[in-house]
mmCIF file of C-alpha atoms in Angstrom:
data_model
loop_
_atom_site.group_PDB
_atom_site.id
_atom_site.type_symbol
_atom_site.label_atom_id
_atom_site.label_comp_id
_atom_site.label_asym_id
_atom_site.label_seq_id
_atom_site.Cartn_x
_atom_site.Cartn_y
_atom_site.Cartn_z
ATOM 1 C CA MET A 1 0.245 0.013 0.077
ATOM 2 C CA LYS A 2 2.880 2.425 0.511
ATOM 3 C CA ARG A 3 4.543 2.018 -2.593
ATOM 4 C CA PHE A 4 0.873 2.561 -4.164
ATOM 5 C CA PHE A 5 0.565 5.854 -2.586
ATOM 6 C CA LEU A 6 4.289 6.536 -3.745
ATOM 7 C CA PHE A 7 3.304 5.625 -6.920
ATOM 8 C CA ILE A 8 0.328 8.709 -6.794
ATOM 9 C CA LEU A 9 2.303 11.355 -5.867
ATOM 10 C CA PHE A 10 5.056 10.184 -8.114
ATOM 11 C CA ILE A 11 2.846 10.962 -10.829
ATOM 12 C CA ALA A 12 0.800 14.077 -9.292
ATOM 13 C CA ILE A 13 5.175 15.360 -9.135
ATOM 14 C CA LEU A 14 5.080 14.822 -12.748
ATOM 15 C CA TYR A 15 2.566 16.382 -13.754
ATOM 16 C CA SER A 16 2.821 19.592 -12.209
ATOM 17 C CA VAL A 17 5.854 19.892 -13.679
ATOM 18 C CA LYS A 18 4.994 18.847 -16.741
ATOM 19 C CA PRO A 19 5.680 22.719 -18.036
ATOM 20 C CA PHE A 20 8.915 22.016 -18.022
ATOM 21 C CA TRP A 21 9.127 18.089 -19.542
ATOM 22 C CA GLU A 22 6.590 18.609 -21.800
ATOM 23 C CA GLU A 23 8.041 20.807 -25.038
ATOM 24 C CA PRO A 24 11.749 18.959 -25.247
ATOM 25 C CA VAL A 25 10.052 15.119 -24.431
ATOM 26 C CA SER A 26 7.757 16.394 -27.390
ATOM 27 C CA LYS A 27 10.811 16.448 -30.033
ATOM 28 C CA TYR A 28 11.522 12.849 -29.489
ATOM 29 C CA VAL A 29 8.583 11.166 -28.036
ATOM 30 C CA ASP A 30 4.981 11.912 -29.622
ATOM 31 C CA ILE A 31 3.013 12.179 -26.183
ATOM 32 C CA SER A 32 0.147 13.329 -27.824
ATOM 33 C CA PHE A 33 -2.103 10.757 -25.966
ATOM 34 C CA LEU A 34 -1.955 12.452 -22.609
ATOM 35 C CA GLU A 35 -3.847 15.523 -23.915
ATOM 36 C CA PRO A 36 -7.184 14.036 -22.928
ATOM 37 C CA VAL A 37 -5.968 12.803 -19.889
ATOM 38 C CA ASP A 38 -4.932 16.221 -18.543
ATOM 39 C CA ALA A 39 -8.220 17.020 -18.345
ATOM 40 C CA LYS A 40 -9.722 14.577 -17.029
ATOM 41 C CA ILE A 41 -7.390 14.336 -14.024
ATOM 42 C CA ASP A 42 -8.049 18.349 -13.517
ATOM 43 C CA SER A 43 -11.920 17.169 -13.067
ATOM 44 C CA MET A 44 -11.337 14.259 -11.221
ATOM 45 C CA MET A 45 -9.007 15.891 -8.512
ATOM 46 C CA SER A 46 -12.285 17.977 -7.548
ATOM 47 C CA ILE A 47 -15.104 15.210 -8.551
ATOM 48 C CA GLU A 48 -13.576 11.592 -9.434
ATOM 49 C CA THR A 49 -13.555 9.519 -6.644
ATOM 50 C CA LEU A 50 -9.970 7.884 -5.969
ATOM 51 C CA SER A 51 -10.541 4.298 -7.301
ATOM 52 C CA THR A 52 -11.554 6.256 -10.854
ATOM 53 C CA ALA A 53 -8.358 8.438 -10.591
ATOM 54 C CA ILE A 54 -6.321 6.056 -10.453
ATOM 55 C CA ARG A 55 -8.199 3.642 -13.383
ATOM 56 C CA TYR A 56 -7.459 6.453 -15.675
ATOM 57 C CA ILE A 57 -3.113 7.056 -14.011
ATOM 58 C CA SER A 58 -3.064 3.134 -14.885
ATOM 59 C CA ASP A 59 -4.457 3.365 -18.035
ATOM 60 C CA THR A 60 -2.132 6.105 -18.854
ATOM 61 C CA ALA A 61 0.712 4.709 -17.618
ATOM 62 C CA ASP A 62 0.190 1.728 -19.709
ATOM 63 C CA LYS A 63 -0.013 3.411 -22.589
ATOM 64 C CA ALA A 64 3.213 5.319 -21.687
ATOM 65 C CA VAL A 65 5.429 1.435 -21.098
ATOM 66 C CA HIS A 66 3.967 0.223 -24.329
ATOM 67 C CA LEU A 67 5.571 3.364 -26.031
ATOM 68 C CA LEU A 68 9.108 3.243 -24.443
ATOM 69 C CA SER A 69 8.828 -0.623 -24.998
ATOM 70 C CA SER A 70 8.438 -0.036 -28.847
ATOM 71 C CA ARG A 71 11.527 2.615 -28.754
ATOM 72 C CA LEU A 72 13.377 0.628 -26.745
ATOM 73 C CA GLU A 73 13.491 -2.139 -29.117
ATOM 74 C CA GLU A 74 14.676 -0.030 -31.924
ATOM 75 C CA VAL A 75 18.589 0.808 -29.742
ATOM 76 C CA GLU A 76 20.622 -1.495 -30.231
ATOM 77 C CA PRO A 77 21.491 -3.428 -26.772
ATOM 78 C CA ALA A 78 24.597 -2.677 -24.731
ATOM 79 C CA GLU A 79 27.555 -5.586 -25.684
ATOM 80 C CA GLU A 80 27.122 -7.902 -22.868
ATOM 81 C CA ILE A 81 30.505 -8.134 -21.031
ATOM 82 C CA VAL A 82 31.264 -12.051 -20.749
ATOM 83 C CA LYS A 83 34.261 -13.292 -18.482
ATOM 84 C CA PRO A 84 36.956 -15.416 -19.998
ATOM 85 C CA ILE A 85 36.907 -19.128 -18.962
ATOM 86 C CA LEU A 86 40.464 -19.314 -18.053
ATOM 87 C CA LYS A 87 42.488 -22.048 -18.431
ATOM 88 C CA LYS A 88 45.918 -23.245 -17.196
ATOM 89 C CA PRO A 89 48.906 -22.106 -18.501
ATOM 90 C CA VAL A 90 50.462 -25.303 -21.186
ATOM 91 C CA LYS A 91 53.856 -23.659 -21.976
ATOM 92 C CA THR A 92 54.708 -20.874 -19.062
ATOM 93 C CA GLN A 93 54.518 -20.907 -15.271
ATOM 94 C CA LEU A 94 51.195 -17.823 -16.311
ATOM 95 C CA SER A 95 48.961 -16.629 -19.224
ATOM 96 C CA ILE A 96 46.718 -13.680 -19.444
ATOM 97 C CA HIS A 97 43.547 -14.243 -20.656
ATOM 98 C CA ASN A 98 44.887 -17.240 -22.239
ATOM 99 C CA ILE A 99 47.250 -15.969 -23.658
ATOM 100 C CA GLU A 100 51.520 -16.791 -22.382
ATOM 101 C CA LEU A 101 54.637 -15.408 -23.914
ATOM 102 C CA GLY A 102 55.428 -17.087 -27.140
ATOM 103 C CA SER A 103 51.744 -17.124 -28.479
ATOM 104 C CA PRO A 104 51.194 -15.724 -32.025
ATOM 105 C CA GLU A 105 49.350 -13.187 -32.674
ATOM 106 C CA GLU A 106 46.586 -15.387 -34.619
ATOM 107 C CA LYS A 107 46.204 -16.547 -31.214
ATOM 108 C CA VAL A 108 46.125 -13.350 -29.697
ATOM 109 C CA THR A 109 43.388 -11.859 -32.134
ATOM 110 C CA ALA A 110 41.321 -15.424 -32.116
ATOM 111 C CA GLU A 111 40.967 -14.923 -28.042
ATOM 112 C CA LEU A 112 40.699 -10.562 -27.977
ATOM 113 C CA GLY A 113 39.939 -9.874 -31.440
ATOM 114 C CA VAL A 114 41.387 -6.932 -32.555
ATOM 115 C CA ALA A 115 43.174 -4.544 -30.569
ATOM 116 C CA LYS A 116 41.827 -1.052 -29.274
ATOM 117 C CA SER A 117 44.774 1.243 -30.076
ATOM 118 C CA HIS A 118 48.323 0.528 -29.414
ATOM 119 C CA SER A 119 51.441 2.574 -28.599
ATOM 120 C CA LYS A 120 54.629 2.736 -27.679
ATOM 121 C CA ASN A 121 56.705 1.442 -24.618
ATOM 122 C CA GLU A 122 59.891 1.855 -22.831
ATOM 123 C CA TYR A 123 61.158 -1.399 -24.276
ATOM 124 C CA GLY A 124 61.147 0.095 -28.123
ATOM 125 C CA THR A 125 57.780 -1.901 -29.171
ATOM 126 C CA GLU A 126 54.202 -1.303 -28.857
ATOM 127 C CA TRP A 127 52.055 -1.671 -26.149
ATOM 128 C CA TYR A 128 48.235 -3.058 -28.359
ATOM 129 C CA THR A 129 45.387 -2.933 -25.705
ATOM 130 C CA TYR A 130 43.036 -4.865 -25.985
ATOM 131 C CA HIS A 131 39.231 -4.609 -23.896
ATOM 132 C CA GLU A 132 35.345 -4.260 -24.019
ATOM 133 C CA GLY A 133 34.380 -0.797 -22.716
ATOM 134 C CA TYR A 134 37.927 -1.201 -19.966
ATOM 135 C CA HIS A 135 36.800 -4.570 -19.358
ATOM 136 C CA ASN A 136 38.697 -8.087 -19.484
ATOM 137 C CA PHE A 137 41.642 -5.180 -20.514
ATOM 138 C CA VAL A 138 44.935 -6.643 -21.301
ATOM 139 C CA MET A 139 48.544 -4.824 -22.831
ATOM 140 C CA ILE A 140 50.300 -7.165 -25.083
ATOM 141 C CA SER A 141 53.576 -6.980 -27.070
ATOM 142 C CA PHE A 142 54.948 -8.773 -30.433
ATOM 143 C CA ASP A 143 58.831 -9.276 -31.549
ATOM 144 C CA ASP A 144 59.740 -9.033 -34.737
ATOM 145 C CA LYS A 145 58.274 -12.557 -35.486
ATOM 146 C CA ARG A 146 54.975 -11.396 -34.259
ATOM 147 C CA ARG A 147 54.776 -13.379 -31.136
ATOM 148 C CA VAL A 148 53.711 -12.377 -27.942
ATOM 149 C CA ASN A 149 56.862 -11.123 -26.012
ATOM 150 C CA ALA A 150 55.361 -9.018 -23.143
ATOM 151 C CA ILE A 151 51.791 -8.869 -21.449
ATOM 152 C CA TYR A 152 50.225 -6.771 -18.885
ATOM 153 C CA THR A 153 46.915 -6.664 -16.647
ATOM 154 C CA ASN A 154 45.376 -5.526 -14.050
ATOM 155 C CA ASP A 155 42.169 -7.510 -14.333
ATOM 156 C CA ASP A 156 40.953 -10.776 -12.218
ATOM 157 C CA LEU A 157 42.523 -13.200 -16.577
ATOM 158 C CA ILE A 158 45.379 -14.562 -14.954
ATOM 159 C CA SER A 159 45.932 -18.146 -14.680
ATOM 160 C CA SER A 160 48.855 -20.796 -13.403
ATOM 161 C CA LYS A 161 50.069 -23.517 -12.678
ATOM 162 C CA SER A 162 50.861 -23.020 -9.475
ATOM 163 C CA GLY A 163 46.881 -21.219 -8.615
ATOM 164 C CA ILE A 164 48.418 -17.950 -8.435
ATOM 165 C CA ARG A 165 45.722 -15.755 -9.720
ATOM 166 C CA TYR A 166 43.884 -12.333 -9.592
ATOM 167 C CA GLY A 167 43.577 -11.763 -5.659
ATOM 168 C CA SER A 168 45.942 -14.612 -4.123
ATOM 169 C CA THR A 169 48.206 -12.697 -1.346
ATOM 170 C CA LYS A 170 52.035 -11.253 -1.616
ATOM 171 C CA SER A 171 52.778 -14.328 0.994
ATOM 172 C CA THR A 172 51.515 -16.829 -1.283
ATOM 173 C CA VAL A 173 53.157 -15.174 -4.239
ATOM 174 C CA ARG A 174 56.443 -15.405 -2.626
ATOM 175 C CA GLU A 175 56.000 -18.902 -1.076
ATOM 176 C CA THR A 176 55.460 -20.228 -4.989
ATOM 177 C CA PHE A 177 58.124 -18.565 -6.638
ATOM 178 C CA GLY A 178 60.683 -17.864 -3.663
ATOM 179 C CA GLU A 179 62.464 -14.611 -2.843
ATOM 180 C CA PRO A 180 61.826 -11.536 -5.484
ATOM 181 C CA ILE A 181 64.980 -10.756 -7.090
ATOM 182 C CA LYS A 182 67.091 -7.622 -5.776
ATOM 183 C CA GLU A 183 68.453 -6.299 -9.002
ATOM 184 C CA ILE A 184 68.789 -6.619 -12.991
ATOM 185 C CA ARG A 185 71.860 -6.765 -14.939
ATOM 186 C CA LYS A 186 72.400 -5.315 -18.229
ATOM 187 C CA GLY A 187 75.501 -5.954 -19.865
ATOM 188 C CA LEU A 188 78.335 -4.284 -18.047
ATOM 189 C CA ASN A 189 75.649 -2.517 -16.170
ATOM 190 C CA ILE A 190 73.733 -3.887 -12.727
ATOM 191 C CA TYR A 191 70.809 -2.107 -11.331
ATOM 192 C CA VAL A 192 69.484 -2.497 -8.325
ATOM 193 C CA LEU A 193 65.503 -2.456 -7.666
ATOM 194 C CA GLN A 194 64.076 -0.436 -5.356
ATOM 195 C CA GLU A 195 62.353 -1.834 -2.532
ATOM 196 C CA SER A 196 58.721 -1.744 -2.790
ATOM 197 C CA GLU A 197 55.656 -3.214 -0.588
ATOM 198 C CA GLY A 198 53.958 -2.418 -3.979
ATOM 199 C CA PHE A 199 55.529 -4.908 -6.226
ATOM 200 C CA ASP A 200 57.835 -7.743 -7.091
ATOM 201 C CA VAL A 201 59.629 -9.263 -9.879
ATOM 202 C CA PHE A 202 60.764 -12.805 -9.808
ATOM 203 C CA LYS A 203 63.453 -14.294 -12.535
ATOM 204 C CA ASN A 204 61.692 -17.540 -13.932
ATOM 205 C CA GLY A 205 63.452 -19.120 -16.324
ATOM 206 C CA ASP A 206 63.336 -16.945 -19.735
ATOM 207 C CA THR A 207 60.903 -14.744 -18.306
ATOM 208 C CA TYR A 208 60.906 -11.956 -15.964
ATOM 209 C CA THR A 209 57.725 -11.660 -13.673
ATOM 210 C CA TYR A 210 56.695 -8.502 -12.317
ATOM 211 C CA VAL A 211 53.552 -8.884 -9.765
ATOM 212 C CA TYR A 212 51.658 -5.662 -8.163
ATOM 213 C CA TYR A 213 50.194 -5.522 -5.129
ATOM 214 C CA ASP A 214 47.166 -3.957 -3.580
ATOM 215 C CA LEU A 215 48.790 -2.460 -0.269
ATOM 216 C CA HIS A 216 44.629 -1.151 0.755
ATOM 217 C CA GLN A 217 43.421 -4.744 -0.103
ATOM 218 C CA ASP A 218 45.987 -6.513 2.356
ATOM 219 C CA LYS A 219 48.851 -6.919 -0.130
ATOM 220 C CA THR A 220 46.763 -9.243 -2.861
ATOM 221 C CA VAL A 221 47.933 -9.230 -6.305
ATOM 222 C CA THR A 222 45.979 -6.727 -8.745
ATOM 223 C CA ALA A 223 48.418 -6.946 -11.555
ATOM 224 C CA ILE A 224 50.976 -8.703 -13.507
ATOM 225 C CA GLN A 225 53.401 -7.930 -16.631
ATOM 226 C CA LEU A 226 54.910 -10.850 -17.803
ATOM 227 C CA ILE A 227 58.245 -9.934 -20.162
ATOM 228 C CA ALA A 228 60.484 -12.244 -21.929
ATOM 229 C CA ALA A 229 64.154 -11.892 -21.064
ATOM 230 C CA SER A 230 65.259 -11.244 -24.072
ATOM 231 C CA LEU A 231 63.212 -8.174 -24.672
ATOM 232 C CA GLU A 232 64.137 -7.210 -20.858
ATOM 233 C CA GLN A 233 67.398 -7.141 -22.072
ATOM 234 C CA LYS A 234 67.050 -5.113 -24.475
ATOM 235 C CA LYS A 235 66.651 -2.205 -22.548
ATOM 236 C CA PRO A 236 69.864 -0.638 -21.759
ATOM 237 C CA GLY A 237 68.767 0.977 -18.242
ATOM 238 C CA ILE A 238 66.311 1.818 -16.462
ATOM 239 C CA TYR A 239 65.206 4.431 -18.221
ATOM 240 C CA ALA A 240 64.787 4.279 -22.174
ATOM 241 C CA SER A 241 64.951 7.821 -24.313
ATOM 242 C CA GLY A 242 61.975 9.849 -23.719
ATOM 243 C CA ASP A 243 61.068 11.073 -27.361
ATOM 244 C CA ALA A 244 57.877 11.684 -28.745
ATOM 245 C CA ALA A 245 56.477 8.837 -28.881
ATOM 246 C CA LEU A 246 57.408 7.098 -26.296
ATOM 247 C CA ARG A 247 55.656 10.316 -24.274
ATOM 248 C CA ASN A 248 52.706 10.188 -26.347
ATOM 249 C CA GLY A 249 52.455 6.369 -25.566
ATOM 250 C CA PHE A 250 53.041 6.737 -22.304
ATOM 251 C CA GLU A 251 50.368 9.290 -22.408
ATOM 252 C CA GLN A 252 47.729 6.942 -23.874
ATOM 253 C CA GLN A 253 48.567 4.395 -21.588
ATOM 254 C CA LEU A 254 48.460 5.906 -18.280
ATOM 255 C CA PHE A 255 44.631 7.320 -19.616
ATOM 256 C CA ASP A 256 43.999 3.919 -20.324
ATOM 257 C CA LEU A 257 45.677 2.237 -17.157
ATOM 258 C CA THR A 258 43.815 4.625 -15.045
ATOM 259 C CA ASN A 259 39.741 4.100 -16.756
ATOM 260 C CA ALA A 260 40.955 -0.060 -16.303
ATOM 261 C CA ALA A 261 41.064 0.656 -13.074
ATOM 262 C CA ARG A 262 37.802 2.354 -12.479
ATOM 263 C CA VAL A 263 35.976 -0.002 -14.414
ATOM 264 C CA ARG A 264 37.276 -2.702 -12.376
ATOM 265 C CA HIS A 265 36.253 -1.216 -8.744
ATOM 266 C CA GLY A 266 32.360 -0.827 -10.806
ATOM 267 C CA LEU A 267 32.907 2.393 -11.968
ATOM 268 C CA ASN A 268 32.264 5.132 -15.575
ATOM 269 C CA PHE A 269 35.500 5.308 -17.653
ATOM 270 C CA LEU A 270 36.449 8.978 -17.728
ATOM 271 C CA LYS A 271 36.561 10.176 -21.927
ATOM 272 C CA TRP A 272 39.386 11.648 -23.240
ATOM 273 C CA ASP A 273 39.995 15.579 -22.958
ATOM 274 C CA GLY A 274 42.738 16.997 -25.204
ATOM 275 C CA ILE A 275 42.574 20.690 -23.814
ATOM 276 C CA VAL A 276 43.502 19.521 -20.440
ATOM 277 C CA SER A 277 46.007 16.630 -21.268
ATOM 278 C CA ASP A 278 47.701 19.780 -22.755
ATOM 279 C CA THR A 279 47.386 21.803 -19.357
ATOM 280 C CA ALA A 280 49.126 18.392 -18.017
ATOM 281 C CA ARG A 281 51.921 18.291 -20.473
ATOM 282 C CA LYS A 282 52.793 21.694 -19.834
ATOM 283 C CA HIS A 283 52.962 21.064 -16.224
ATOM 284 C CA SER A 284 54.757 17.985 -16.809
ATOM 285 C CA THR A 285 57.098 19.503 -18.663
ATOM 286 C CA ASP A 286 57.764 22.413 -16.301
ATOM 287 C CA MET A 287 58.554 20.632 -13.884
ATOM 288 C CA ALA A 288 61.000 18.007 -15.699
ATOM 289 C CA VAL A 289 62.657 21.771 -17.539
ATOM 290 C CA ASN A 290 62.653 23.540 -13.716
ATOM 291 C CA ASP A 291 63.654 20.456 -12.006
ATOM 292 C CA TYR A 292 60.702 20.591 -8.799
ATOM 293 C CA PHE A 293 57.953 18.234 -7.990
ATOM 294 C CA ASN A 294 54.906 20.124 -6.920
ATOM 295 C CA HIS A 295 51.233 20.736 -7.750
ATOM 296 C CA GLU A 296 51.515 24.666 -7.308
ATOM 297 C CA ASN A 297 53.976 25.850 -9.884
ATOM 298 C CA LYS A 298 57.037 28.244 -9.305
ATOM 299 C CA GLN A 299 54.559 31.471 -10.379
ATOM 300 C CA GLY A 300 52.375 29.790 -7.260
ATOM 301 C CA LYS A 301 49.546 28.792 -9.550
ATOM 302 C CA SER A 302 47.279 25.943 -8.867
ATOM 303 C CA PRO A 303 46.129 23.028 -10.636
ATOM 304 C CA PHE A 304 42.843 24.890 -10.947
ATOM 305 C CA ASP A 305 44.384 28.065 -12.099
ATOM 306 C CA ARG A 306 46.310 26.573 -14.497
ATOM 307 C CA MET A 307 43.419 24.893 -16.254
ATOM 308 C CA GLU A 308 41.268 28.335 -15.619
ATOM 309 C CA ASP A 309 43.992 30.259 -17.177
ATOM 310 C CA ASP A 310 43.916 27.733 -20.541
ATOM 311 C CA GLY A 311 39.607 28.068 -20.493
ATOM 312 C CA ILE A 312 38.466 24.967 -18.970
ATOM 313 C CA LYS A 313 35.369 24.985 -17.678
ATOM 314 C CA PHE A 314 34.508 22.853 -14.775
ATOM 315 C CA ARG A 315 32.347 22.074 -11.561
ATOM 316 C CA GLY A 316 35.014 19.892 -10.198
ATOM 317 C CA ALA A 317 38.471 19.187 -10.692
ATOM 318 C CA GLY A 318 41.930 16.783 -9.153
ATOM 319 C CA GLU A 319 45.551 16.120 -10.130
ATOM 320 C CA ASN A 320 47.998 13.302 -9.860
ATOM 321 C CA LEU A 321 51.269 13.544 -10.297
ATOM 322 C CA ALA A 322 54.165 11.160 -10.390
ATOM 323 C CA TYR A 323 57.619 11.458 -10.850
ATOM 324 C CA GLY A 324 60.358 8.776 -11.327
ATOM 325 C CA GLN A 325 58.692 5.580 -12.203
ATOM 326 C CA SER A 326 60.244 3.574 -15.682
ATOM 327 C CA SER A 327 56.777 3.484 -17.117
ATOM 328 C CA SER A 328 53.356 4.048 -16.998
ATOM 329 C CA ILE A 329 52.452 0.917 -15.138
ATOM 330 C CA PHE A 330 54.708 1.672 -12.211
ATOM 331 C CA ALA A 331 53.130 4.931 -11.984
ATOM 332 C CA HIS A 332 50.124 4.011 -12.055
ATOM 333 C CA GLU A 333 50.474 1.287 -9.660
ATOM 334 C CA GLY A 334 52.549 3.608 -7.484
ATOM 335 C CA LEU A 335 49.145 5.621 -7.815
ATOM 336 C CA MET A 336 46.751 3.619 -6.499
ATOM 337 C CA ASN A 337 48.662 2.468 -3.582
ATOM 338 C CA SER A 338 48.920 5.908 -2.584
ATOM 339 C CA ALA A 339 45.717 6.747 -0.645
ATOM 340 C CA GLY A 340 45.172 10.258 -1.958
ATOM 341 C CA HIS A 341 45.997 9.702 -5.407
ATOM 342 C CA ARG A 342 43.510 6.359 -5.435
ATOM 343 C CA GLU A 343 40.542 8.779 -4.349
ATOM 344 C CA ASN A 344 41.096 10.215 -7.290
ATOM 345 C CA ILE A 345 41.902 8.032 -9.668
ATOM 346 C CA LEU A 346 38.360 6.131 -8.004
ATOM 347 C CA LEU A 347 36.225 9.025 -7.472
ATOM 348 C CA ASP A 348 32.925 7.925 -9.181
ATOM 349 C CA LYS A 349 31.872 12.115 -9.490
ATOM 350 C CA TYR A 350 34.821 12.525 -12.961
ATOM 351 C CA SER A 351 33.570 12.627 -16.338
ATOM 352 C CA HIS A 352 37.221 13.334 -17.912
ATOM 353 C CA LEU A 353 40.249 13.434 -18.405
ATOM 354 C CA GLY A 354 44.188 14.312 -19.155
ATOM 355 C CA THR A 355 46.763 13.224 -19.424
ATOM 356 C CA GLY A 356 50.631 14.438 -19.634
ATOM 357 C CA VAL A 357 53.808 13.233 -19.292
ATOM 358 C CA ALA A 358 57.091 14.641 -19.823
ATOM 359 C CA PHE A 359 61.751 14.073 -19.651
ATOM 360 C CA ASN A 360 63.638 15.516 -17.493
ATOM 361 C CA GLU A 361 67.686 15.685 -19.579
ATOM 362 C CA LYS A 362 67.983 11.896 -17.249
ATOM 363 C CA SER A 363 65.108 10.307 -19.379
ATOM 364 C CA GLN A 364 62.870 9.755 -15.925
ATOM 365 C CA PRO A 365 59.326 11.029 -16.655
ATOM 366 C CA PHE A 366 57.024 13.676 -15.063
ATOM 367 C CA TYR A 367 53.688 12.444 -14.827
ATOM 368 C CA THR A 368 50.358 14.760 -14.954
ATOM 369 C CA GLU A 369 46.988 13.809 -14.487
ATOM 370 C CA ASN A 370 44.148 15.749 -14.195
ATOM 371 C CA PHE A 371 40.583 14.755 -13.845
ATOM 372 C CA LEU A 372 37.493 17.197 -14.425
ATOM 373 C CA LEU A 373 33.496 17.102 -13.308
ATOM 374 C CA LYS A 374 32.123 18.824 -16.449
#
């Protein structure tokens, strides 16, 4: 009975504001069937019984439902997102979306379809990005023979012979793979890996396995990156030479990674905003050239000041900064493990995002994310 009276109240409110919605709605839907109802309702409010009013309102609702149903039939239904059936890897310890290192491109296409985009990465190859509205998100690199030599996901697409999967604990991973390596040798140089609670690196045969943990979810696996040893060794140092192609690649990858994380946490993905991306890139460049790392620039201007200077209109905004990580993957995973930055990434009110990257003279990247509510 309570729902019944709430329904009557809703109809009454709807009709009381009819002058405001009637004109715009009539542009898309023929609402002439409501005309006789207006007069009837006016009279019923004064002389008809409640049951009569209900009957007319019910008849009108039936017509409206029928009309809307016919309109909805004309709209193409949204694509259903299906989680793949994960199989244990055949030749390697880990697979992602049933793809292993060494898999041919034909296998990738059969499993994942056509890539949404591709962009240069720090290994001198390209990340081909696959997803369905940022669900089932995977990035893949190919060698000269078009076989997979690197693969990454931050989605529940991980399969292993040992049972390691998305959500496994850090202790379980270390029990399975042993102690993580502390350094990587490249030619005559040895690079010491920074101690971090947020990720481990393991060397198993011809594979470097990067395991990223969510520190806000009890140090459980949140992402995995597999790199063929042959590809890792081609990278001469920790940082790749920063050129325009790599800058564009890092910007694209940071945007995609952020959206994949949002969708994974039940949020909408953000739209690209080229103007605010320019604002973000200018701030990254300013920090790289002038050797500082701060939301406020040398002129004392905040992110909001800089956006307004560029003519950007917004109802809400936020900014994330990262510096020194060798790739957008490391930058993103680090931001997700920082409470304030994570809050920006997972704030449901935002609608748009622009990313900007620049390199200093040591090829160290500066990353800027500008979030907007338009």
